[in-house]
Coordinates of C-alpha atoms and ligand atoms in Angstrom, one line a residue:
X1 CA 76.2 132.3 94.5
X2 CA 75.3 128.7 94.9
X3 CA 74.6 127.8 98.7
X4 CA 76.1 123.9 98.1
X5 CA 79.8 123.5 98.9
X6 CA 81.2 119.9 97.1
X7 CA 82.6 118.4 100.5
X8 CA 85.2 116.2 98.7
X9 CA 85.3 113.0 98.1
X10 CA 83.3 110.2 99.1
X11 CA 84.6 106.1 99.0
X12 CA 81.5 104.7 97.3
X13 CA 78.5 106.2 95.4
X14 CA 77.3 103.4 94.3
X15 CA 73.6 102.9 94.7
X16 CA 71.3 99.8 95.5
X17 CA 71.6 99.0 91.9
X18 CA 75.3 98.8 91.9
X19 CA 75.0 101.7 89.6
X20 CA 77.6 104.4 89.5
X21 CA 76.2 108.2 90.7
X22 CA 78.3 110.6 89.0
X23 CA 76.4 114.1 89.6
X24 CA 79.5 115.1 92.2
X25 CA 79.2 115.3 95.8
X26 CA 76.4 118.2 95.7
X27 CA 74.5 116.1 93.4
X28 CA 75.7 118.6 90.2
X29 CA 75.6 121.6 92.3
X30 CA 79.4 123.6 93.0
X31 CA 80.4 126.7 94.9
X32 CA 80.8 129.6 92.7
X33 CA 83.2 132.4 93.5
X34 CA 82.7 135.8 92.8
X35 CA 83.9 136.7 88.8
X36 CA 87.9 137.5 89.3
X37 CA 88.8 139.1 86.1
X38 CA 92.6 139.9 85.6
X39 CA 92.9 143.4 85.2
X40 CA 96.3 144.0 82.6
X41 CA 95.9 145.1 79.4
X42 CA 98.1 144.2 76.9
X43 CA 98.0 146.2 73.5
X44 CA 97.7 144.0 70.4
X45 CA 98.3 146.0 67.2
X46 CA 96.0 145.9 64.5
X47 CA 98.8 144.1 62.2
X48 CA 102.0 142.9 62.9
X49 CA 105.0 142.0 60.1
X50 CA 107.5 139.4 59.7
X51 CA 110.8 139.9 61.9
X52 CA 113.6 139.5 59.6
X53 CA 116.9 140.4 60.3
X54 CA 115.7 142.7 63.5
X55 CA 113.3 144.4 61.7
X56 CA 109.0 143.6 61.5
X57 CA 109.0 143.9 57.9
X58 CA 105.4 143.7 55.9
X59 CA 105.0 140.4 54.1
X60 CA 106.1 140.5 50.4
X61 CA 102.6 139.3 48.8
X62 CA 100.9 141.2 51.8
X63 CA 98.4 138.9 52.8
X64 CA 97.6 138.4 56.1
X65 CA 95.2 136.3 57.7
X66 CA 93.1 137.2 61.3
X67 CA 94.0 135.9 64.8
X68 CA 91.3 135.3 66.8
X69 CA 90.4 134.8 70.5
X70 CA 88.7 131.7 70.6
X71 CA 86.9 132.6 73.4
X72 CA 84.5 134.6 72.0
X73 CA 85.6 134.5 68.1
X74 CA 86.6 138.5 67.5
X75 CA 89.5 139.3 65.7
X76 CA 92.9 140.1 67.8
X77 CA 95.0 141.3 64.5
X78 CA 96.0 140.3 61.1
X79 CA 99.0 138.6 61.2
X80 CA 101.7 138.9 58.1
X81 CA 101.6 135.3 55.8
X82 CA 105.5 134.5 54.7
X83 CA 106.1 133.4 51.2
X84 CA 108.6 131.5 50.0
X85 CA 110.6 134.7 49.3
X86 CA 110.4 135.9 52.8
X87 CA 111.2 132.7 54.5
X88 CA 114.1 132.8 52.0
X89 CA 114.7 136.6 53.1
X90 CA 115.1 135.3 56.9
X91 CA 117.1 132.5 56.0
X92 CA 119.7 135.0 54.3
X93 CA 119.2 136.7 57.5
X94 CA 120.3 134.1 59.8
X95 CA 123.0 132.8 57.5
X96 CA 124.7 136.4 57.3
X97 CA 124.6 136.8 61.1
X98 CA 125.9 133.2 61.6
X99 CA 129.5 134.0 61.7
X100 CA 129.2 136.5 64.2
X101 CA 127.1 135.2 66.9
X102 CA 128.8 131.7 67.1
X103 CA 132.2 133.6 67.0
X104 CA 130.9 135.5 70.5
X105 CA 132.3 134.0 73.5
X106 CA 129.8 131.8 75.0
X107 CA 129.7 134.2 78.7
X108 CA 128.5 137.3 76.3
X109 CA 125.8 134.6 74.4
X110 CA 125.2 133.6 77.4
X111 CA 124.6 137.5 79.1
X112 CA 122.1 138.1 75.9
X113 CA 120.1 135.0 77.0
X114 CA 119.8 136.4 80.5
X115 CA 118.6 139.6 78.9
X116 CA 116.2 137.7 77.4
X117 CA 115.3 135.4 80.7
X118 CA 115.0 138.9 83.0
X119 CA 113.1 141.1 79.9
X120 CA 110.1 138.2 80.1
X121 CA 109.5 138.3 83.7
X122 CA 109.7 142.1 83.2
X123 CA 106.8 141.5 80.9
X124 CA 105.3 138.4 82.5
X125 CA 102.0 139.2 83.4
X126 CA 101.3 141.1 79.7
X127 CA 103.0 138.4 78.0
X128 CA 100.3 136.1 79.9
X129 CA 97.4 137.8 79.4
X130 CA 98.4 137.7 75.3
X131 CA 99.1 134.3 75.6
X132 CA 95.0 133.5 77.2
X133 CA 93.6 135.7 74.6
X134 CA 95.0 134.3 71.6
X135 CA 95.1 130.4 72.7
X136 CA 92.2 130.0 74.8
X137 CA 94.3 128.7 77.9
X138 CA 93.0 129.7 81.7
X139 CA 95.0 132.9 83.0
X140 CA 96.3 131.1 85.8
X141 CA 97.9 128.5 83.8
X142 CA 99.7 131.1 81.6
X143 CA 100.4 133.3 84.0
X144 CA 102.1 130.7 86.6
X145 CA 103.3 128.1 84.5
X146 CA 103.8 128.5 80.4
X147 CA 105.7 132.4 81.2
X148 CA 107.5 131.2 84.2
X149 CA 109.0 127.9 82.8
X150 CA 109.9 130.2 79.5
X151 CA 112.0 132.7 81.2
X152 CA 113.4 129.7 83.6
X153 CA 114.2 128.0 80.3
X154 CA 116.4 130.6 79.1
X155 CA 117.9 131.4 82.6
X156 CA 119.0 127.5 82.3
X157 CA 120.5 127.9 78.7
X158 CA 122.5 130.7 79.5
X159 CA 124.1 129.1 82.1
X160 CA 125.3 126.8 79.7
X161 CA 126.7 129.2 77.0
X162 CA 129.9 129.4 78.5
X163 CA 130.0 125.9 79.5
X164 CA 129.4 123.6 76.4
X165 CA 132.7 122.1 76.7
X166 CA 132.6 120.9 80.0
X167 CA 128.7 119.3 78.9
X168 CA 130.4 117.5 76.1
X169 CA 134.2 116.5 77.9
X170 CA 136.6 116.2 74.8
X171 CA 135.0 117.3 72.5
X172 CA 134.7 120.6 70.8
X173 CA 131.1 121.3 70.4
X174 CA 129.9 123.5 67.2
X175 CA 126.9 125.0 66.3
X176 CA 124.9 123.3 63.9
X177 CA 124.2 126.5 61.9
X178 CA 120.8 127.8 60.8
X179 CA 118.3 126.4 62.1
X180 CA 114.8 126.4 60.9
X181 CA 111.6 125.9 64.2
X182 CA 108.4 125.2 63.9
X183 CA 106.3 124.9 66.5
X184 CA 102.4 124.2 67.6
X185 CA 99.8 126.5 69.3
X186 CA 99.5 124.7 72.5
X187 CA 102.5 126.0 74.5
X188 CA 103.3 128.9 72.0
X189 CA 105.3 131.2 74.1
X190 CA 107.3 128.0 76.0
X191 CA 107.3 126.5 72.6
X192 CA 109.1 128.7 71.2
X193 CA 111.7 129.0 74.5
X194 CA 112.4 125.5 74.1
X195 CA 113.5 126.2 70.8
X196 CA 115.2 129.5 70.8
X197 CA 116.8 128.9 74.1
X198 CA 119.4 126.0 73.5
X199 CA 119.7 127.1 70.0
X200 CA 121.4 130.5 71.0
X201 CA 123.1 129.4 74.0
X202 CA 125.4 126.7 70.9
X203 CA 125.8 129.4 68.9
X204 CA 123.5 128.7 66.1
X205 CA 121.1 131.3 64.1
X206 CA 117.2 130.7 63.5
X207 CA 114.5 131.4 61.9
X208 CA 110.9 130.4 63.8
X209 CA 107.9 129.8 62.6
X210 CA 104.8 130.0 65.2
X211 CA 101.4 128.2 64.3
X212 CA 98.9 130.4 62.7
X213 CA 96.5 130.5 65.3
X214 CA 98.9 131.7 68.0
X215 CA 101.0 133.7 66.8
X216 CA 101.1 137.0 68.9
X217 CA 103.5 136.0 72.1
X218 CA 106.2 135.1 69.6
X219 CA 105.8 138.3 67.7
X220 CA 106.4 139.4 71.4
X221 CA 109.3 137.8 71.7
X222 CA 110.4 139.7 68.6
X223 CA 110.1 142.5 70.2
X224 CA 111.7 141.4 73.1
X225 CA 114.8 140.5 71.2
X226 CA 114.8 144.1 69.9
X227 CA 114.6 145.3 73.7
X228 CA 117.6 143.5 74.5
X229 CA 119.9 144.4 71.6
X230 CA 120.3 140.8 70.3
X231 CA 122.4 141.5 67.1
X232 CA 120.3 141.2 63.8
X233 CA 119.2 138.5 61.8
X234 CA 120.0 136.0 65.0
X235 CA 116.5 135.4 65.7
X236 CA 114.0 135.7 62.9
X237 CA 110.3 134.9 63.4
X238 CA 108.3 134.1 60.0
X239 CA 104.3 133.6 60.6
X240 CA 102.0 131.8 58.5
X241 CA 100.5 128.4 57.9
X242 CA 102.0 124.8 56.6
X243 CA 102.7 126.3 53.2
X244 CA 105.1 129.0 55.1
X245 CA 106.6 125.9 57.8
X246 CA 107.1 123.8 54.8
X247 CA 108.9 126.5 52.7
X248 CA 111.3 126.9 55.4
X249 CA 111.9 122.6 55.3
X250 CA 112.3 122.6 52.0
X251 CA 115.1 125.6 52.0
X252 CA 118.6 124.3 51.1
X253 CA 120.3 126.8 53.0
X254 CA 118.5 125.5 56.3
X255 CA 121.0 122.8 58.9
X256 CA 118.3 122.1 60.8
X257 CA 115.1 121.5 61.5
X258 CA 113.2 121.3 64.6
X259 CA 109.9 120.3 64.6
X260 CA 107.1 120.2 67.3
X261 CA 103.8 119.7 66.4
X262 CA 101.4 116.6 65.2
X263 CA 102.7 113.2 63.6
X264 CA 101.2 113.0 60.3
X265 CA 103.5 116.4 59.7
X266 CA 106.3 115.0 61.5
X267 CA 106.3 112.3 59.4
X268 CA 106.2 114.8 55.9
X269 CA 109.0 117.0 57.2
X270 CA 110.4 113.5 58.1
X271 CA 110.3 112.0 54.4
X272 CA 111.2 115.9 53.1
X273 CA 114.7 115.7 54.4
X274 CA 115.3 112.6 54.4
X275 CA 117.4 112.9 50.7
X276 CA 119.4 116.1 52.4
X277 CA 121.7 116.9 54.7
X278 CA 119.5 118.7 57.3
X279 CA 119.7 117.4 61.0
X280 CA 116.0 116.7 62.2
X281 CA 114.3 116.2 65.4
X282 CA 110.9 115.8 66.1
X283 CA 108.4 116.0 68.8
X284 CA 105.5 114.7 68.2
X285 CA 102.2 113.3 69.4
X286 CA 101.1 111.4 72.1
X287 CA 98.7 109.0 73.7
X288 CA 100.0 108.5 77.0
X289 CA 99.1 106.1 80.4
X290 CA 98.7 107.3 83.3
X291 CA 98.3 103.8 85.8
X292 CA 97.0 103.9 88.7
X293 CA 97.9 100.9 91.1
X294 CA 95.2 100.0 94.1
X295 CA 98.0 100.7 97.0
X296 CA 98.3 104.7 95.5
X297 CA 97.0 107.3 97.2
X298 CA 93.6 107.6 95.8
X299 CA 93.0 111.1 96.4
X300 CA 96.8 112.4 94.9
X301 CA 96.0 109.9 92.2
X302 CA 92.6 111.4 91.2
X303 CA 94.8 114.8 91.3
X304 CA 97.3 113.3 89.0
X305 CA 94.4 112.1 86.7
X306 CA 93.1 115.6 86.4
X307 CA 96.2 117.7 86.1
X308 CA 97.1 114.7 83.2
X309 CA 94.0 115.1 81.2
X310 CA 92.3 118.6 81.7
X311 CA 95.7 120.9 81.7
X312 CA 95.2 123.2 79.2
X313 CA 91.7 122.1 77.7
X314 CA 93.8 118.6 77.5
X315 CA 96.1 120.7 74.3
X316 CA 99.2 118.9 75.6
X317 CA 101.7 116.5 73.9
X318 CA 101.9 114.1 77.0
X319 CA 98.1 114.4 78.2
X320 CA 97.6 111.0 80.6
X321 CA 94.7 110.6 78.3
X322 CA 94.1 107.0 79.1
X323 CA 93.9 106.0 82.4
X324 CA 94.4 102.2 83.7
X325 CA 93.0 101.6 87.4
X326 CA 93.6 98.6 88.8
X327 CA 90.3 96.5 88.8
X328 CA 89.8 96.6 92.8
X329 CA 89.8 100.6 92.9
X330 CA 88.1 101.2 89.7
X331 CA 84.7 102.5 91.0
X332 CA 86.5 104.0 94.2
X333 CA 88.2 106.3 91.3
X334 CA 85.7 106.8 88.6
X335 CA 83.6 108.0 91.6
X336 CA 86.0 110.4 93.0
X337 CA 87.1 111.6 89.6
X338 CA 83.3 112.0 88.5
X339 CA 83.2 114.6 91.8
X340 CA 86.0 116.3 90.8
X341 CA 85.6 117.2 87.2
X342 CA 82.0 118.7 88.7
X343 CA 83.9 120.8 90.6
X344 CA 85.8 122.2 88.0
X345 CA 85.1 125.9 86.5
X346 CA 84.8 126.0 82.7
X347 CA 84.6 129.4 81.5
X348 CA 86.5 132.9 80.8
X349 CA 89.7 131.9 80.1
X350 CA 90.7 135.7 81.7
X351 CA 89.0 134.9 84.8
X352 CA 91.6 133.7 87.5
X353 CA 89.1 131.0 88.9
X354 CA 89.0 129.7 84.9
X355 CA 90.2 125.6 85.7
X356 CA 89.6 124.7 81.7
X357 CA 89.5 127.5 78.8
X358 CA 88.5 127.6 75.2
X359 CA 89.5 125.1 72.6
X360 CA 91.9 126.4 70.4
X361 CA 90.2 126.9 67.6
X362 CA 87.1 125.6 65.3
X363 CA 88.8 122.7 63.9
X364 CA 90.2 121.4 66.9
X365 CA 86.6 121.4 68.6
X366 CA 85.3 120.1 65.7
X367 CA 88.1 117.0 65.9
X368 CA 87.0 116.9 69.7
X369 CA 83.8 116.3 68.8
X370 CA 83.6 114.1 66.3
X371 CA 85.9 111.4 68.7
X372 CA 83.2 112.0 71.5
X373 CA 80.9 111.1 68.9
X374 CA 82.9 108.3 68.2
X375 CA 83.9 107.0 71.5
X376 CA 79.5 106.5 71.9
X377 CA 79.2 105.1 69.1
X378 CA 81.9 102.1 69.7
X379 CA 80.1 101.6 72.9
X380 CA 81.6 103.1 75.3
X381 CA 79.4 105.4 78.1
X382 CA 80.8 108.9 78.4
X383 CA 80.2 110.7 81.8
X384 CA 79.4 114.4 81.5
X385 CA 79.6 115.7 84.9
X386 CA 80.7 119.3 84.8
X387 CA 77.6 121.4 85.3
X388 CA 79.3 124.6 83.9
X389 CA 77.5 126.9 81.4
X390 CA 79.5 127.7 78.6
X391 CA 78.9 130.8 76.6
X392 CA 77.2 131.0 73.6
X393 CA 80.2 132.3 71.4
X394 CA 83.8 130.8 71.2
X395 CA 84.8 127.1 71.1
X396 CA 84.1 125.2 74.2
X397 CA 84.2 121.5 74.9
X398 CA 83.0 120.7 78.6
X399 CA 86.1 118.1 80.5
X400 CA 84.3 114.3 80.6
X401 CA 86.0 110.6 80.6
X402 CA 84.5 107.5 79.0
X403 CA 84.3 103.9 80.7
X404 CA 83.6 100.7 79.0
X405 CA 86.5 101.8 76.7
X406 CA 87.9 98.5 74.6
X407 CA 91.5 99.1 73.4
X408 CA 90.2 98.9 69.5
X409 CA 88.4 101.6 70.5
X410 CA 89.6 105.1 68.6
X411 CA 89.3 107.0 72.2
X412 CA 91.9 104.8 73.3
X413 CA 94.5 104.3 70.3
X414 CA 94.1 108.2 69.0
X415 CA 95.4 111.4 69.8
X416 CA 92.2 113.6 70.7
X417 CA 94.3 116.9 71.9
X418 CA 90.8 117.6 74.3
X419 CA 89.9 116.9 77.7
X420 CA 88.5 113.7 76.9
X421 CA 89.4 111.0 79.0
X422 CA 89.4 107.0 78.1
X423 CA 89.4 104.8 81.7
X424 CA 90.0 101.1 81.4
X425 CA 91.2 98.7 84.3
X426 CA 93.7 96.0 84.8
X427 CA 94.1 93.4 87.0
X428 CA 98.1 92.8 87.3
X429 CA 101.4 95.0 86.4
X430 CA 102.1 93.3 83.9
X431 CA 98.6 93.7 82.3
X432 CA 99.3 97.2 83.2
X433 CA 102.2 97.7 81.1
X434 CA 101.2 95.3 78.1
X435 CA 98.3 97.6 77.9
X436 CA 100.2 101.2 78.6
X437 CA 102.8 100.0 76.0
X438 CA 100.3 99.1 73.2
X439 CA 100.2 102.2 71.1
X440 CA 102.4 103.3 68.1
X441 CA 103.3 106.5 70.8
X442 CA 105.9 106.6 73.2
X443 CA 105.8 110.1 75.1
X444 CA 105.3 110.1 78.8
X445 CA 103.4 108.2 81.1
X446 CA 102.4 108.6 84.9
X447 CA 102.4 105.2 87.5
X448 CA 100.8 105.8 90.8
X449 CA 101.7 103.2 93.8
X450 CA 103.1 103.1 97.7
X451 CA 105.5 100.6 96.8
X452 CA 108.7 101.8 95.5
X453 CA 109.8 98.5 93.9
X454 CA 106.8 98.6 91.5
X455 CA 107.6 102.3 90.6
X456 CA 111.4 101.5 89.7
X457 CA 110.0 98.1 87.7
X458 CA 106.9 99.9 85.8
X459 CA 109.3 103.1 85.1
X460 CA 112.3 100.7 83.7
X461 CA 109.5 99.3 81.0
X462 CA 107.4 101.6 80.0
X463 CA 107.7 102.8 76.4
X464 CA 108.2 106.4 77.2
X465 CA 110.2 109.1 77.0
X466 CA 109.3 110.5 80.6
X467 CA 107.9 108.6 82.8
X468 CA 106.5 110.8 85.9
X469 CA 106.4 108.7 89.1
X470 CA 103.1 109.6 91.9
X471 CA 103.1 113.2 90.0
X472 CA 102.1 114.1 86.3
X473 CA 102.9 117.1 83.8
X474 CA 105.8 118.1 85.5
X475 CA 108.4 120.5 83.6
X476 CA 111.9 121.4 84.4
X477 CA 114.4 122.8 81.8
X478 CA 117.0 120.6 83.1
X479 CA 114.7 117.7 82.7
X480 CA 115.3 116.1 79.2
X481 CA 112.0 116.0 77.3
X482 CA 111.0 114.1 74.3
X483 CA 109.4 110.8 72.3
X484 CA 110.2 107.6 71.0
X485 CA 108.3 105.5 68.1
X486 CA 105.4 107.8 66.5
X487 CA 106.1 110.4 69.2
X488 CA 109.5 111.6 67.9
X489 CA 112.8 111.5 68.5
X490 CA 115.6 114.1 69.8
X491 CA 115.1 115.6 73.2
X492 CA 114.6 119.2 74.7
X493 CA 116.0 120.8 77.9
X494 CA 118.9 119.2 79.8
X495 CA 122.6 118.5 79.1
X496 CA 120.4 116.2 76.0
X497 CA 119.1 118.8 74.7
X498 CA 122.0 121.3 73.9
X499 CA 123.3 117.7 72.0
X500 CA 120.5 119.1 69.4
X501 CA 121.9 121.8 68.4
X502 CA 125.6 121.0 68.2
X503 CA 127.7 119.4 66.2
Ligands
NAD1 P1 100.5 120.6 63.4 O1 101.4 119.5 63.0 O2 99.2 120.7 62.6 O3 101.2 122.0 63.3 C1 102.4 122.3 63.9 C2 103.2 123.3 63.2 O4 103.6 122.8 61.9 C3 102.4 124.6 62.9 O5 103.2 125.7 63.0 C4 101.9 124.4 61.5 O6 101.7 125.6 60.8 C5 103.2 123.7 60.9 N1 102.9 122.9 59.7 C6 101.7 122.4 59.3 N2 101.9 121.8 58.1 C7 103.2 121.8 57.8 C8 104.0 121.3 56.7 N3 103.5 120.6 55.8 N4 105.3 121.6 56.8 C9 105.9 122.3 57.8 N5 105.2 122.8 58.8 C10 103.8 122.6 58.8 O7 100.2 120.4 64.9 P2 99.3 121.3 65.9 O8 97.9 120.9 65.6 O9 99.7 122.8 65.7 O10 99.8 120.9 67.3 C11 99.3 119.8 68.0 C12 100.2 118.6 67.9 O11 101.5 118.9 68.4 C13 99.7 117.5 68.7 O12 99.8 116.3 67.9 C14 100.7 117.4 69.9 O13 100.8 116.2 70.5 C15 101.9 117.9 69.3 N6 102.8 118.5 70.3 C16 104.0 117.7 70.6 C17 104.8 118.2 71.6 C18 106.0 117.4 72.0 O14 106.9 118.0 72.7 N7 106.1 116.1 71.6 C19 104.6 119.4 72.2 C20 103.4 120.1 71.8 C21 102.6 119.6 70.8

């Protein structure tokens, strides 16, 4: 153990030169804690099969393809690779058990959804630990937030089961149908909640497709729908790569497709069914602002900044990944966010002290660093302040933030998905919101201030589909969720996003 303790913050670093001391309050130094690995196993197979119509079925071609933990690169399992003949297999599925399930009253749909709900907290801490090993993402965050929020998820949907008329007064709402998911490997198990969840509660049938790299809590969920008695062929999970998620666009027999994941797919599923009948929506990337006025509470805003940007290795959709400080507080924050990001613990991602995991996987640390290697050299001056040792195996990117950032700059127009940071200032709101609004995204964004006029008038014009107000990255299932412009459209969670899945 380290004998310096990181006091907190201090109101100016700067030294004689004017120049900016960003080593942290112990000078690069941080208390260590004692190792606190989480002790449940949870058994991973050596293979696992497609779930098609309630059954894990081996794949048709049988390849498979390995799942790895990325923090030290061994092989989890080899996960089944759906053809087109088995994504047409669980379509058949879901079509044949269609009639059925959206014939149920909505109270027993909705008593199969609380199943569902109880069953993952039942399995809550092994469905976390699964979760870290295959994504990378620090035990504590999957244990209290992406498990919790995915059984709360289905508590809230099946509550609305039996209630769909009196969401939609005067009308008669009707499930869409079959409905084709696929979703990313960021959130994968509250991914796939927000999917399967409303879907269910409307009536409709589905067939999900996980990412490739992340594919084991779904398979879970499989299991879990097994567990529960949910009749068969309502929920089928298909696993593979874009060939297997674009299969199941491209199927005829498909209503819907829901979509979470990057743009440049959105925008191919987009253009794919566009000439049918499908219904689409899309959630998509992000670049959001998180603005920080000079009347905030610096502290909570420097909080805000950190829970925007370095949540989950900075893998999320609405990541306040640029930041705009108002000019008068600018080296007041960069100072006391340089001492907090050397205070956080980069590491085991099974360690309960873990603040920031693994990447994901190869390719997203290589897309990582390439923009860090960018962001230098367009001329901006990135701050590496965390003093953490990463090991030698596994995909690690250390949390830093760039000043001197230009908006031409790629840190500031692109999508990284890392915990990279771009900080520019501003001088007046409306500055503020010219700036936060120029960016083909539209997701979330985060506006810190005392005064509540300026949080009503920044929140009324901001280009985004949630706007989180002194606060950041906070998820409720009744909380509509979703993009406009390159960021999507359609929303999930909330009375909005039952609307999805209904006609
Ligand atoms: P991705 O687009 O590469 O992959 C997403 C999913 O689409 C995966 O399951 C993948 O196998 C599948 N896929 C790939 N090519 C396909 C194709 N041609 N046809 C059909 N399916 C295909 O995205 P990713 O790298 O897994 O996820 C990161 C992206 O997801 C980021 O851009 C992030 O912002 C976005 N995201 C958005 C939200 C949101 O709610 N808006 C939430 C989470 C992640």
């Amino acid at each position: 153990m380290s004998s310096t303790i990181n006091t907190g913050s201090k109101s100016d670093q700067s030294d004689a030169s004017g120049k900016l001391d960003l080593r942290g309050a112990s000078g690069g130094g941080m208390f260590d804690y004692a190792p606190a690995p989480e002790s449940v196993k949870a058994p991973i197979a050596d293979t696992y099969g497609l779930f098609i119509n309630g059954e894990f079925v081996d794949p048709s071609s049988g390849d498979r393809f390995e799942t790895l933990n990325p923090s030290n690169e061994e092989t989890l399992s080899m996960i089944s690779s759906a053809s087109v003949s088995d994504v047409d297999a669980a379509v058949q599925a879901a079509r044949d058990a269609l009639p059925e399930w959206s014939g149920l009253p909505g109270s027993v749909r909705g008593k199969y959804l609380y199943r569902i709900a109880r069953r993952i907290q039942e399995r809550a801490r092994e469905l976390a630990v699964l979760e870290t090993l295959d994504g990378g993402k620090p035990i504590k965050e999957s244990r209290d937030i992406d498990i919790p929020l995915a059984a709360a998820h289905f508590f809230y949907h099946a509550g609305w089961a039996d209630k769909l008329e009196y969401a939609f007064p005067g009308k008669t709402p009707e499930p869409v149908g079959v409905c084709g998911q696929i979703i990313p490997w960021n959130f994968p198990f509250l991914m796939a909640a927000w999917k399967i969840a409303p879907a269910l509660a409307c009536g409709n049938t589905i067939v999900l497709k996980p990412a490739e790299t992340t594919s084991l809590t779904a398979l879970r969920l499989a299991e879990i729908c097994q567990e529960v008695g949910l009749p068969k062929g309502v929920v089928n999970i298909v696993t593979g790569a874009g060939e297997t998620g674009s299969a199941l666009v491209d199927h005829p027999d498909v209503d819907k497709i829901a979509f979470t994941g990057s743009t440049g797919v959105g925008k191919m599923i987009a253009k794919a069914t566009a000439p049918t009948n499908k219904r689409l929506t899309l959630e998509l990337g992000g670049k959001s602002a998180n603005i920080i006025f000079e009347d905030a509470s610096i502290d909570q805003a420097v909080e805000g900044i950190v829970e925007g940007i370095y949540f989950n290795q900075g893998h999320v959709c609405c990541a306040g990944s640029r930041v705009f400080v108002q000019e008068s507080v600018l080296d007041t924050v960069i100072n006391k966010l340089g001492d907090r990001l050397a205070s956080l613990r980069v590491g085991d991602p099974m360690d309960k002290n873990t603040d920031l995991g693994a990447i994901n996987s190869k390719e997203q640390l290589g897309t990582i660093n390439r923009y860090l290697e960018t962001g230098t050299s367009e001329g901006a001056t990135r701050h590496d302040v965390n003093p953490c040792e990463v090991p030698e195996k596994g995909y690690w990117c250390k949390p830093c933030f760039f000043t001197g950032v230009q908006p031409s700059h790629a840190i500031a127009r692109e999508e990284i998905f890392g915990p990279v940071l771009a900080v520019m200032s501003f001088r007046t709101p409306d500055e503020a919101l010219s700036r936060a609004n120029n960016t083909p995204y539209g997701l979330a964004a985060g506006v810190w201030t005392d005064k509540g006029s300026k949080i009503f008038d920044m929140a009324s014009k901001l280009d985004a589909g949630v706007v989180w107000l002194n606060t950041y990255n906070k998820f409720d299932p009744a909380s509509p969720f979703g993009g406009f412009k390159e960021s999507g459209f359609g929303r999930e969670g909330g009375r909005h996003g039952l609307a999805a899945y209904l006609k």
